Amino acid sequence: MRKGERKMMTSVAIGVAAPRETVKVTRNIYKPHLMTIVWMRDETHDTRTLRLQFKDPKVAETFDWKPGQFAQYSVFGVGECVFTIANSPTRKGYIECTFRQVGKVTSALRDMEVGQTIGFRGPYGNWFPVDEWEGKRLYFVGGGIGTVALRGVMQYCLDNRKRYGEILILNAARTVADLVYKSEMEEWASVDGVTLVKAVDPGGETPDWDGKVGLAPNVFEELKPTPDNAVLITCGPPIMIRFMLLAAERLGFKPEQVYTTLENRMKCGLGKCGRCNVGPYYVCKDGPVFTAAQLAKLPKDF
Amino acid sequence: MQRKRLTSENLKRWVDALIASERRVIAPVHEAGLTVFRPIQSSDEIAPNYTKSDLPFKEWLFPPTEVILCYRIEDGEPVLEDPEVDSTETVALFLRPCDAAAISILDKVFGGDYEDEFYLTRRRRLTIVGLSCTEPQPECFCTSVGLSPTSEQGSDVLLTRIGNDFLVEALTEKGEQLLNESADLFVDAGDLTKEQVTAEAVAKMRRPEPLPNFSDTYAEIFEHPVWEEVARKCLGCGVCAYSCPTCHCYDIVDEATLFEGVRCRNWDCCAFALFTLHASGHNPRPTQAHRYRQRVLHKFAYFLQTYGQNMCVGCGRCIIKCPVGMDIYEIVQRVGEQLAKV
Amino acid sequence: MAKEVKERNWEPKIVAFVCNWCTYVGADAAGTSRMQYAPNVRIIRFPCTGRIDPLFIIRAFQQGVDGVIVSGCHPGDCHYVSGNLLARRRWIVFRKFMDFIGLDLRRLHFAWVSATEGAKWAKLVNEIVEEVRSAGPAPAWAFPTNGATVLETSLPEVGLPPSPPVEMTAQIREIAKRLLGTGEVGVVVGYEMATGAREGEATPTFVNKPEDADRLVFNERCVHNLAVYLTNPLVKKFGKVGIVAKGCDIRSIVGLIQENQIKREDVSIIGVVCNGVVVNGKLAEKCVNCQVKVPHLYDHLVGDPSWAQSPSGENPLDAQIADLESLSPEERWNFWMPQFARCIRCYACRAVCPLCYCQPCIAEKHRPQWIPTSPHPHGNLAWNIIRAWHLAGRCIGCGECARACPVNIRLDLLNRKLALEVERAFGYRPGFDPSAPTPLSTYRPDDKEDFIR
């Protein structure tokens, strides 16, 4: 597209000349903040964590979000991609996201280096009702890249340790190489009253593996969790979530006690473009956090 | 609100007066074998024998493609720029009541929590002069979705032909203002009413019965084989969505060179196979049956549950434009029949 | 002032797509031999001219070049044996296609330049730069330069076709009942009369039980090309498919077999004798000169071959194409650009076409995004050109794309033009021989190359 053709592209309707009067859009809901990549860490061969800082210091100071919300991250010229905000709002001043390279935008994102600029639009979506969980026992079960969706809310609960009861974190993956946040698990385990369990699928262990071996739902059941005054927060591949919900039911968890966070193909992230529409809901507005009770009512369209 | 009477001659004068005022006047014209809404410079350009436009009016509020963000690279860094959006004061003439109601449906989508300035800038500067229907077409079924040939929803001014004259009803303040500017062309309506004309038009509707909706029952019909039966014919093109005045799904893509780029918002359609395809390869709607189910339930269940109105105004464009003749009215009835048996 | 300076200083910007083994080396030789020649050409190196997709040529123009050169090894010298011979086939058709769209052919050049022909390369570049200079800066890609050209070909009146005898409908029902009853096919794809708002028209239907076969009809309103359903998973799941097919539809079926999309034994063709279908109250343009009123490939024949009438006239598309070709390139450009500007990318043309079966379609590929998805003029131009190009030598002229288009783009003219060029150049008509190689996947040593320098 040549310079000067951009004006021609701002067409009003098919085959019609440019409008007589135009005005610059002021509150552009699609305009992202500019962020600098300040740090990165590879979690696995295809999953990377980025730490981002707002270029605008005013925004850096005031930007706030709730645990569980997500954002649209832009690679200008390539596109936008949805990832959860992977750090807790108790750890302000930066935004972290963890993503797996699967497609066009994530591949372009993976080619970026520290110091480069990306876009960030958010926070969108609902959040984990962390206030309702006060005093409760918390079970976090993440499968593979599903743990990424839990990290923000986990950090929140760890940072607000006194407000919650016993915390169990089960970080599971297919193989040792697929485990994310390997370097952070020690930090989590070191917090008082937190039990950290790591697990890989049978066949995924290395000779020096000192964690559990088994499918996440099975490992979870073997830990004999109790549903009394407890909340289960889980995320992972669809098949894992399905079996986790069955396990939770078997263990006596009521559907309102079980939380998960969904992903669906998104574009606008704010409930207009229709892409993430599931039943009467938009995953980007009415989700991505859902209880198992709400999930049961959603049509199988995600 | 004002109720006035307008003769046919004065209607022409009124249109010419609107054109002479500083506004852009958009009306249905014939172009390339189609009836489309285009700006006019004279009332002679208005399409004679106009029934319904081929393409819906929504392209003037929500264009098929528009730029929502611009950027250029300066010293290696992206510099963002907000684009310009059409802010021309506009009068749209002769939207049918179904099309006007469709605009008020789109208002709900593009307003709300996140106000879409691209749509709303144009919308705020638009005054809609609706034109009631006296001759429903075979594909029309507005009465089946809670509207009527003389519905007021969405119009700022509504014209209804009664004999040789028009009943002119100002329905909003914008409409009042429009009439006041040409007050000399209108006389008082007296006891002119559109009740009889409405009844006559409704009597001509071929399919006046209300359509079932599924907002409380979609869960029961969700996995039913009826969807495959009704959707097997569907080729998965976008003609229905793009000719629909209420469909609004869109895609967001970047187009760029090394030095500058734009982010565009383009019309999209849930019937396309890639609409819900995840980068992982998982597609929640893998067959045309799944996708057609989404179309029907979005319009006749989900939107109704969220916004209180069907996302369908009964204009019938999807029926007449479909390359294989799919009739959403019949399909919704068929699904309703199967639901009753469940 | 600045604009005038810009125009005075305008230099043609030319991109050359060249092959690695011959022309690239030849151009390099020109350089190392210190030959002086115009600097306006940017070279893009390909392993072989066979790799050069016309899509690249379109992208080059879209990105603002004023001219394109395509050059490679002489025939017989291709490093990969036949890459350039296949490329030559493409160029023969593509060049005519670009002329038809309204591209000034002073902007598009083809040449054979070998590794030792540095002098030829230098001379070629100098000549081409001057030709492009004489053509001026390329018009803004995809926008008309001056209004919209209107095509007003006067066509002879043709009468309505006779209605197929009712016995044909009875025959189809009987065949369907038999095929379904014995289990030979799992589903019969045919026509039924529409109810609802499209009453009076025929519409596709799928019959998988013998007792439902009485829905099937055949009459002059059966316009759809049902072959499109032969690659549809919701139909294929029934197993072997019986299909009611007119001669034109059967040509599409032959194409699908030729390209290995279906196997001959997976389809039972119920061929119908057809004297034409009616669209918008008139005989469809595709039917005026129909040569396949009696099906040429079938498993069951419905109707009496002697009922078939001789063609009503010449193909009306040919007269319209001739009219367009009598205009100047700029007038043709101003005919096509307003058409493509109307395109809303509904992809109805692709959805109705039996031979558009690619998954994913080139327009859906996004790494890289060859064809912009946005319905702006240059995105639409790229889409429509490439779709027509991908159907060159394959489209049998059923006209469904033009019928389905909601904004009346003359896709039928585009596809017919390409079909005519393929026939003129290679003597090939698609849809008759399921075992014939497709024209652009083969070559002849004597393919005409009078336009190649």
PDB file of N, CA and C in Angstrom, chain B residues 131-205:
ATOM      1  N   LEU B 131     -39.689   5.159   5.733  1.00  0.00           N
ATOM      2  CA  LEU B 131     -40.820   5.117   4.819  1.00  0.00           C
ATOM      3  C   LEU B 131     -41.570   3.816   5.055  1.00  0.00           C
ATOM      4  N   SER B 132     -42.805   3.933   5.526  1.00  0.00           N
ATOM      5  CA  SER B 132     -43.599   2.734   5.806  1.00  0.00           C
ATOM      6  C   SER B 132     -43.849   1.941   4.546  1.00  0.00           C
ATOM      7  N   CYS B 133     -44.137   0.669   4.725  1.00  0.00           N
ATOM      8  CA  CYS B 133     -44.413  -0.203   3.583  1.00  0.00           C
ATOM      9  C   CYS B 133     -45.908  -0.325   3.362  1.00  0.00           C
ATOM     10  N   THR B 134     -46.298  -0.207   2.108  1.00  0.00           N
ATOM     11  CA  THR B 134     -47.693  -0.493   1.780  1.00  0.00           C
ATOM     12  C   THR B 134     -47.785  -1.770   0.947  1.00  0.00           C
ATOM     13  N   GLU B 135     -46.664  -2.180   0.355  1.00  0.00           N
ATOM     14  CA  GLU B 135     -46.641  -3.403  -0.464  1.00  0.00           C
ATOM     15  C   GLU B 135     -45.556  -4.346   0.022  1.00  0.00           C
ATOM     16  N   PRO B 136     -45.849  -5.160   1.046  1.00  0.00           N
ATOM     17  CA  PRO B 136     -44.833  -6.130   1.488  1.00  0.00           C
ATOM     18  C   PRO B 136     -44.447  -7.059   0.352  1.00  0.00           C
ATOM     19  N   GLN B 137     -43.169  -7.422   0.325  1.00  0.00           N
ATOM     20  CA  GLN B 137     -42.664  -8.326  -0.701  1.00  0.00           C
ATOM     21  C   GLN B 137     -42.833  -9.772  -0.238  1.00  0.00           C
ATOM     22  N   PRO B 138     -42.744 -10.729  -1.167  1.00  0.00           N
ATOM     23  CA  PRO B 138     -42.947 -12.131  -0.769  1.00  0.00           C
ATOM     24  C   PRO B 138     -41.990 -12.589   0.337  1.00  0.00           C
ATOM     25  N   GLU B 139     -40.778 -12.005   0.385  1.00  0.00           N
ATOM     26  CA  GLU B 139     -39.810 -12.483   1.361  1.00  0.00           C
ATOM     27  C   GLU B 139     -39.958 -11.805   2.716  1.00  0.00           C
ATOM     28  N   CYS B 140     -40.785 -10.759   2.792  1.00  0.00           N
ATOM     29  CA  CYS B 140     -40.880  -9.987   4.038  1.00  0.00           C
ATOM     30  C   CYS B 140     -41.566 -10.772   5.145  1.00  0.00           C
ATOM     31  N   PHE B 141     -41.042 -10.657   6.347  1.00  0.00           N
ATOM     32  CA  PHE B 141     -41.722 -11.262   7.492  1.00  0.00           C
ATOM     33  C   PHE B 141     -41.488 -10.445   8.767  1.00  0.00           C
ATOM     34  N   CYS B 142     -41.557  -9.124   8.635  1.00  0.00           N
ATOM     35  CA  CYS B 142     -41.298  -8.273   9.807  1.00  0.00           C
ATOM     36  C   CYS B 142     -42.306  -8.539  10.917  1.00  0.00           C
ATOM     37  N   THR B 143     -43.545  -8.866  10.566  1.00  0.00           N
ATOM     38  CA  THR B 143     -44.544  -9.089  11.613  1.00  0.00           C
ATOM     39  C   THR B 143     -44.241 -10.347  12.412  1.00  0.00           C
ATOM     40  N   SER B 144     -43.459 -11.239  11.861  1.00  0.00           N
ATOM     41  CA  SER B 144     -43.127 -12.464  12.580  1.00  0.00           C
ATOM     42  C   SER B 144     -42.045 -12.264  13.618  1.00  0.00           C
ATOM     43  N   VAL B 145     -41.377 -11.092  13.569  1.00  0.00           N
ATOM     44  CA  VAL B 145     -40.319 -10.830  14.547  1.00  0.00           C
ATOM     45  C   VAL B 145     -40.651  -9.584  15.368  1.00  0.00           C
ATOM     46  N   GLY B 146     -41.918  -9.322  15.519  1.00  0.00           N
ATOM     47  CA  GLY B 146     -42.324  -8.261  16.434  1.00  0.00           C
ATOM     48  C   GLY B 146     -42.340  -6.861  15.838  1.00  0.00           C
ATOM     49  N   LEU B 147     -42.188  -6.746  14.524  1.00  0.00           N
ATOM     50  CA  LEU B 147     -42.243  -5.423  13.903  1.00  0.00           C
ATOM     51  C   LEU B 147     -43.488  -5.353  13.023  1.00  0.00           C
ATOM     52  N   SER B 148     -43.615  -4.279  12.245  1.00  0.00           N
ATOM     53  CA  SER B 148     -44.752  -4.171  11.344  1.00  0.00           C
ATOM     54  C   SER B 148     -44.389  -3.285  10.165  1.00  0.00           C
ATOM     55  N   PRO B 149     -45.192  -3.286   9.111  1.00  0.00           N
ATOM     56  CA  PRO B 149     -44.862  -2.456   7.943  1.00  0.00           C
ATOM     57  C   PRO B 149     -44.847  -0.962   8.256  1.00  0.00           C
ATOM     58  N   THR B 150     -45.351  -0.580   9.415  1.00  0.00           N
ATOM     59  CA  THR B 150     -45.330   0.841   9.764  1.00  0.00           C
ATOM     60  C   THR B 150     -44.664   1.078  11.119  1.00  0.00           C
ATOM     61  N   SER B 151     -43.762   0.158  11.475  1.00  0.00           N
ATOM     62  CA  SER B 151     -43.046   0.278  12.749  1.00  0.00           C
ATOM     63  C   SER B 151     -42.304   1.594  12.881  1.00  0.00           C
ATOM     64  N   GLU B 152     -42.273   2.098  14.105  1.00  0.00           N
ATOM     65  CA  GLU B 152     -41.596   3.377  14.333  1.00  0.00           C
ATOM     66  C   GLU B 152     -40.168   3.220  14.839  1.00  0.00           C
ATOM     67  N   GLN B 153     -39.806   1.989  15.243  1.00  0.00           N
ATOM     68  CA  GLN B 153     -38.508   1.787  15.873  1.00  0.00           C
ATOM     69  C   GLN B 153     -37.364   2.234  14.972  1.00  0.00           C
ATOM     70  N   GLY B 154     -36.527   3.116  15.464  1.00  0.00           N
ATOM     71  CA  GLY B 154     -35.316   3.474  14.729  1.00  0.00           C
ATOM     72  C   GLY B 154     -35.445   4.721  13.873  1.00  0.00           C
ATOM     73  N   SER B 155     -36.640   5.086  13.461  1.00  0.00           N
ATOM     74  CA  SER B 155     -36.766   6.250  12.598  1.00  0.00           C
ATOM     75  C   SER B 155     -36.826   7.525  13.433  1.00  0.00           C
ATOM     76  N   ASP B 156     -36.283   8.619  12.885  1.00  0.00           N
ATOM     77  CA  ASP B 156     -36.464   9.917  13.524  1.00  0.00           C
ATOM     78  C   ASP B 156     -37.742  10.572  13.011  1.00  0.00           C
ATOM     79  N   VAL B 157     -38.006  10.328  11.721  1.00  0.00           N
ATOM     80  CA  VAL B 157     -39.265  10.772  11.112  1.00  0.00           C
ATOM     81  C   VAL B 157     -39.794   9.563  10.362  1.00  0.00           C
ATOM     82  N   LEU B 158     -41.079   9.329  10.436  1.00  0.00           N
ATOM     83  CA  LEU B 158     -41.635   8.210   9.680  1.00  0.00           C
ATOM     84  C   LEU B 158     -42.698   8.726   8.721  1.00  0.00           C
ATOM     85  N   LEU B 159     -42.508   8.399   7.433  1.00  0.00           N
ATOM     86  CA  LEU B 159     -43.490   8.753   6.417  1.00  0.00           C
ATOM     87  C   LEU B 159     -44.355   7.546   6.131  1.00  0.00           C
ATOM     88  N   THR B 160     -45.665   7.761   6.057  1.00  0.00           N
ATOM     89  CA  THR B 160     -46.556   6.680   5.667  1.00  0.00           C
ATOM     90  C   THR B 160     -47.470   7.210   4.583  1.00  0.00           C
ATOM     91  N   ARG B 161     -47.454   6.536   3.438  1.00  0.00           N
ATOM     92  CA  ARG B 161     -48.295   6.992   2.332  1.00  0.00           C
ATOM     93  C   ARG B 161     -49.741   6.605   2.598  1.00  0.00           C
ATOM     94  N   ILE B 162     -50.596   7.624   2.537  1.00  0.00           N
ATOM     95  CA  ILE B 162     -52.041   7.378   2.686  1.00  0.00           C
ATOM     96  C   ILE B 162     -52.705   8.117   1.534  1.00  0.00           C
ATOM     97  N   GLY B 163     -53.146   7.358   0.550  1.00  0.00           N
ATOM     98  CA  GLY B 163     -53.692   8.010  -0.649  1.00  0.00           C
ATOM     99  C   GLY B 163     -52.556   8.677  -1.408  1.00  0.00           C
ATOM    100  N   ASN B 164     -52.736   9.982  -1.714  1.00  0.00           N
ATOM    101  CA  ASN B 164     -51.685  10.713  -2.436  1.00  0.00           C
ATOM    102  C   ASN B 164     -50.748  11.465  -1.513  1.00  0.00           C
ATOM    103  N   ASP B 165     -51.102  11.463  -0.246  1.00  0.00           N
ATOM    104  CA  ASP B 165     -50.316  12.242   0.715  1.00  0.00           C
ATOM    105  C   ASP B 165     -49.561  11.303   1.651  1.00  0.00           C
ATOM    106  N   PHE B 166     -48.742  11.922   2.469  1.00  0.00           N
ATOM    107  CA  PHE B 166     -47.984  11.152   3.470  1.00  0.00           C
ATOM    108  C   PHE B 166     -48.319  11.648   4.857  1.00  0.00           C
ATOM    109  N   LEU B 167     -48.519  10.713   5.762  1.00  0.00           N
ATOM    110  CA  LEU B 167     -48.543  11.058   7.182  1.00  0.00           C
ATOM    111  C   LEU B 167     -47.087  11.179   7.599  1.00  0.00           C
ATOM    112  N   VAL B 168     -46.736  12.282   8.253  1.00  0.00           N
ATOM    113  CA  VAL B 168     -45.354  12.491   8.668  1.00  0.00           C
ATOM    114  C   VAL B 168     -45.332  12.543  10.186  1.00  0.00           C
ATOM    115  N   GLU B 169     -44.644  11.606  10.792  1.00  0.00           N
ATOM    116  CA  GLU B 169     -44.579  11.575  12.253  1.00  0.00           C
ATOM    117  C   GLU B 169     -43.142  11.836  12.696  1.00  0.00           C
ATOM    118  N   ALA B 170     -42.962  12.901  13.493  1.00  0.00           N
ATOM    119  CA  ALA B 170     -41.645  13.128  14.091  1.00  0.00           C
ATOM    120  C   ALA B 170     -41.586  12.266  15.340  1.00  0.00           C
ATOM    121  N   LEU B 171     -40.583  11.396  15.427  1.00  0.00           N
ATOM    122  CA  LEU B 171     -40.544  10.441  16.533  1.00  0.00           C
ATOM    123  C   LEU B 171     -39.464  10.768  17.548  1.00  0.00           C
ATOM    124  N   THR B 172     -38.528  11.636  17.165  1.00  0.00           N
ATOM    125  CA  THR B 172     -37.452  12.012  18.078  1.00  0.00           C
ATOM    126  C   THR B 172     -37.213  13.506  17.947  1.00  0.00           C
ATOM    127  N   GLU B 173     -36.346  14.012  18.804  1.00  0.00           N
ATOM    128  CA  GLU B 173     -36.036  15.443  18.719  1.00  0.00           C
ATOM    129  C   GLU B 173     -35.335  15.780  17.417  1.00  0.00           C
ATOM    130  N   LYS B 174     -34.463  14.860  16.984  1.00  0.00           N
ATOM    131  CA  LYS B 174     -33.793  15.081  15.699  1.00  0.00           C
ATOM    132  C   LYS B 174     -34.844  15.208  14.611  1.00  0.00           C
ATOM    133  N   GLY B 175     -35.839  14.370  14.670  1.00  0.00           N
ATOM    134  CA  GLY B 175     -36.900  14.392  13.673  1.00  0.00           C
ATOM    135  C   GLY B 175     -37.683  15.694  13.725  1.00  0.00           C
ATOM    136  N   GLU B 176     -38.000  16.127  14.923  1.00  0.00           N
ATOM    137  CA  GLU B 176     -38.706  17.413  15.104  1.00  0.00           C
ATOM    138  C   GLU B 176     -37.927  18.542  14.444  1.00  0.00           C
ATOM    139  N   GLN B 177     -36.639  18.543  14.752  1.00  0.00           N
ATOM    140  CA  GLN B 177     -35.797  19.615  14.229  1.00  0.00           C
ATOM    141  C   GLN B 177     -35.804  19.620  12.708  1.00  0.00           C
ATOM    142  N   LEU B 178     -35.755  18.426  12.150  1.00  0.00           N
ATOM    143  CA  LEU B 178     -35.739  18.325  10.689  1.00  0.00           C
ATOM    144  C   LEU B 178     -37.016  18.899  10.093  1.00  0.00           C
ATOM    145  N   LEU B 179     -38.138  18.569  10.710  1.00  0.00           N
ATOM    146  CA  LEU B 179     -39.409  19.077  10.200  1.00  0.00           C
ATOM    147  C   LEU B 179     -39.519  20.590  10.374  1.00  0.00           C
ATOM    148  N   ASN B 180     -39.038  21.078  11.506  1.00  0.00           N
ATOM    149  CA  ASN B 180     -39.126  22.519  11.769  1.00  0.00           C
ATOM    150  C   ASN B 180     -38.388  23.334  10.726  1.00  0.00           C
ATOM    151  N   GLU B 181     -37.322  22.776  10.199  1.00  0.00           N
ATOM    152  CA  GLU B 181     -36.537  23.537   9.214  1.00  0.00           C
ATOM    153  C   GLU B 181     -37.296  23.756   7.924  1.00  0.00           C
ATOM    154  N   SER B 182     -38.253  22.870   7.649  1.00  0.00           N
ATOM    155  CA  SER B 182     -39.024  23.040   6.412  1.00  0.00           C
ATOM    156  C   SER B 182     -40.507  23.121   6.744  1.00  0.00           C
ATOM    157  N   ALA B 183     -40.792  23.791   7.847  1.00  0.00           N
ATOM    158  CA  ALA B 183     -42.160  23.786   8.391  1.00  0.00           C
ATOM    159  C   ALA B 183     -43.211  24.203   7.371  1.00  0.00           C
ATOM    160  N   ASP B 184     -42.828  25.057   6.418  1.00  0.00           N
ATOM    161  CA  ASP B 184     -43.819  25.551   5.458  1.00  0.00           C
ATOM    162  C   ASP B 184     -44.317  24.468   4.509  1.00  0.00           C
ATOM    163  N   LEU B 185     -43.616  23.366   4.400  1.00  0.00           N
ATOM    164  CA  LEU B 185     -44.037  22.319   3.476  1.00  0.00           C
ATOM    165  C   LEU B 185     -45.061  21.359   4.086  1.00  0.00           C
ATOM    166  N   PHE B 186     -45.189  21.420   5.400  1.00  0.00           N
ATOM    167  CA  PHE B 186     -46.073  20.462   6.082  1.00  0.00           C
ATOM    168  C   PHE B 186     -47.320  21.162   6.588  1.00  0.00           C
ATOM    169  N   VAL B 187     -48.414  20.455   6.558  1.00  0.00           N
ATOM    170  CA  VAL B 187     -49.624  20.947   7.218  1.00  0.00           C
ATOM    171  C   VAL B 187     -49.957  19.970   8.334  1.00  0.00           C
ATOM    172  N   ASP B 188     -50.855  20.413   9.175  1.00  0.00           N
ATOM    173  CA  ASP B 188     -51.218  19.564  10.296  1.00  0.00           C
ATOM    174  C   ASP B 188     -51.876  18.272   9.799  1.00  0.00           C
ATOM    175  N   ALA B 189     -51.611  17.184  10.523  1.00  0.00           N
ATOM    176  CA  ALA B 189     -52.130  15.899  10.066  1.00  0.00           C
ATOM    177  C   ALA B 189     -53.615  15.750  10.317  1.00  0.00           C
ATOM    178  N   GLY B 190     -54.132  16.566  11.231  1.00  0.00           N
ATOM    179  CA  GLY B 190     -55.554  16.426  11.540  1.00  0.00           C
ATOM    180  C   GLY B 190     -55.823  15.044  12.072  1.00  0.00           C
ATOM    181  N   ASP B 191     -56.842  14.371  11.527  1.00  0.00           N
ATOM    182  CA  ASP B 191     -57.169  13.042  12.032  1.00  0.00           C
ATOM    183  C   ASP B 191     -56.635  11.939  11.118  1.00  0.00           C
ATOM    184  N   LEU B 192     -55.617  12.269  10.339  1.00  0.00           N
ATOM    185  CA  LEU B 192     -55.003  11.272   9.463  1.00  0.00           C
ATOM    186  C   LEU B 192     -54.292  10.227  10.331  1.00  0.00           C
ATOM    187  N   THR B 193     -54.632   8.958  10.152  1.00  0.00           N
ATOM    188  CA  THR B 193     -53.924   7.934  10.920  1.00  0.00           C
ATOM    189  C   THR B 193     -53.481   6.830   9.981  1.00  0.00           C
ATOM    190  N   LYS B 194     -52.521   6.057  10.469  1.00  0.00           N
ATOM    191  CA  LYS B 194     -52.004   4.991   9.629  1.00  0.00           C
ATOM    192  C   LYS B 194     -52.585   3.625   9.996  1.00  0.00           C
ATOM    193  N   GLU B 195     -53.618   3.622  10.829  1.00  0.00           N
ATOM    194  CA  GLU B 195     -54.136   2.326  11.275  1.00  0.00           C
ATOM    195  C   GLU B 195     -54.623   1.473  10.126  1.00  0.00           C
ATOM    196  N   GLN B 196     -55.407   2.113   9.230  1.00  0.00           N
ATOM    197  CA  GLN B 196     -55.974   1.301   8.162  1.00  0.00           C
ATOM    198  C   GLN B 196     -54.906   0.829   7.194  1.00  0.00           C
ATOM    199  N   VAL B 197     -54.003   1.748   6.847  1.00  0.00           N
ATOM    200  CA  VAL B 197     -52.925   1.406   5.933  1.00  0.00           C
ATOM    201  C   VAL B 197     -52.094   0.259   6.512  1.00  0.00           C
ATOM    202  N   THR B 198     -51.865   0.323   7.815  1.00  0.00           N
ATOM    203  CA  THR B 198     -51.095  -0.731   8.475  1.00  0.00           C
ATOM    204  C   THR B 198     -51.821  -2.060   8.349  1.00  0.00           C
ATOM    205  N   ALA B 199     -53.110  -2.036   8.651  1.00  0.00           N
ATOM    206  CA  ALA B 199     -53.878  -3.284   8.611  1.00  0.00           C
ATOM    207  C   ALA B 199     -53.875  -3.871   7.203  1.00  0.00           C
ATOM    208  N   GLU B 200     -53.993  -2.970   6.203  1.00  0.00           N
ATOM    209  CA  GLU B 200     -54.002  -3.462   4.815  1.00  0.00           C
ATOM    210  C   GLU B 200     -52.660  -4.075   4.445  1.00  0.00           C
ATOM    211  N   ALA B 201     -51.606  -3.425   4.881  1.00  0.00           N
ATOM    212  CA  ALA B 201     -50.275  -3.950   4.561  1.00  0.00           C
ATOM    213  C   ALA B 201     -50.042  -5.287   5.255  1.00  0.00           C
ATOM    214  N   VAL B 202     -50.407  -5.360   6.521  1.00  0.00           N
ATOM    215  CA  VAL B 202     -50.220  -6.611   7.265  1.00  0.00           C
ATOM    216  C   VAL B 202     -51.008  -7.734   6.603  1.00  0.00           C
ATOM    217  N   ALA B 203     -52.194  -7.404   6.074  1.00  0.00           N
ATOM    218  CA  ALA B 203     -53.017  -8.428   5.427  1.00  0.00           C
ATOM    219  C   ALA B 203     -52.347  -8.976   4.178  1.00  0.00           C
ATOM    220  N   LYS B 204     -51.441  -8.162   3.582  1.00  0.00           N
ATOM    221  CA  LYS B 204     -50.756  -8.624   2.367  1.00  0.00           C
ATOM    222  C   LYS B 204     -49.530  -9.460   2.677  1.00  0.00           C
ATOM    223  N   MET B 205     -49.099  -9.513   3.945  1.00  0.00           N
ATOM    224  CA  MET B 205     -47.900 -10.291   4.278  1.00  0.00           C
ATOM    225  C   MET B 205     -48.214 -11.750   4.037  1.00  0.00           C
TER     226      MET B 205
END
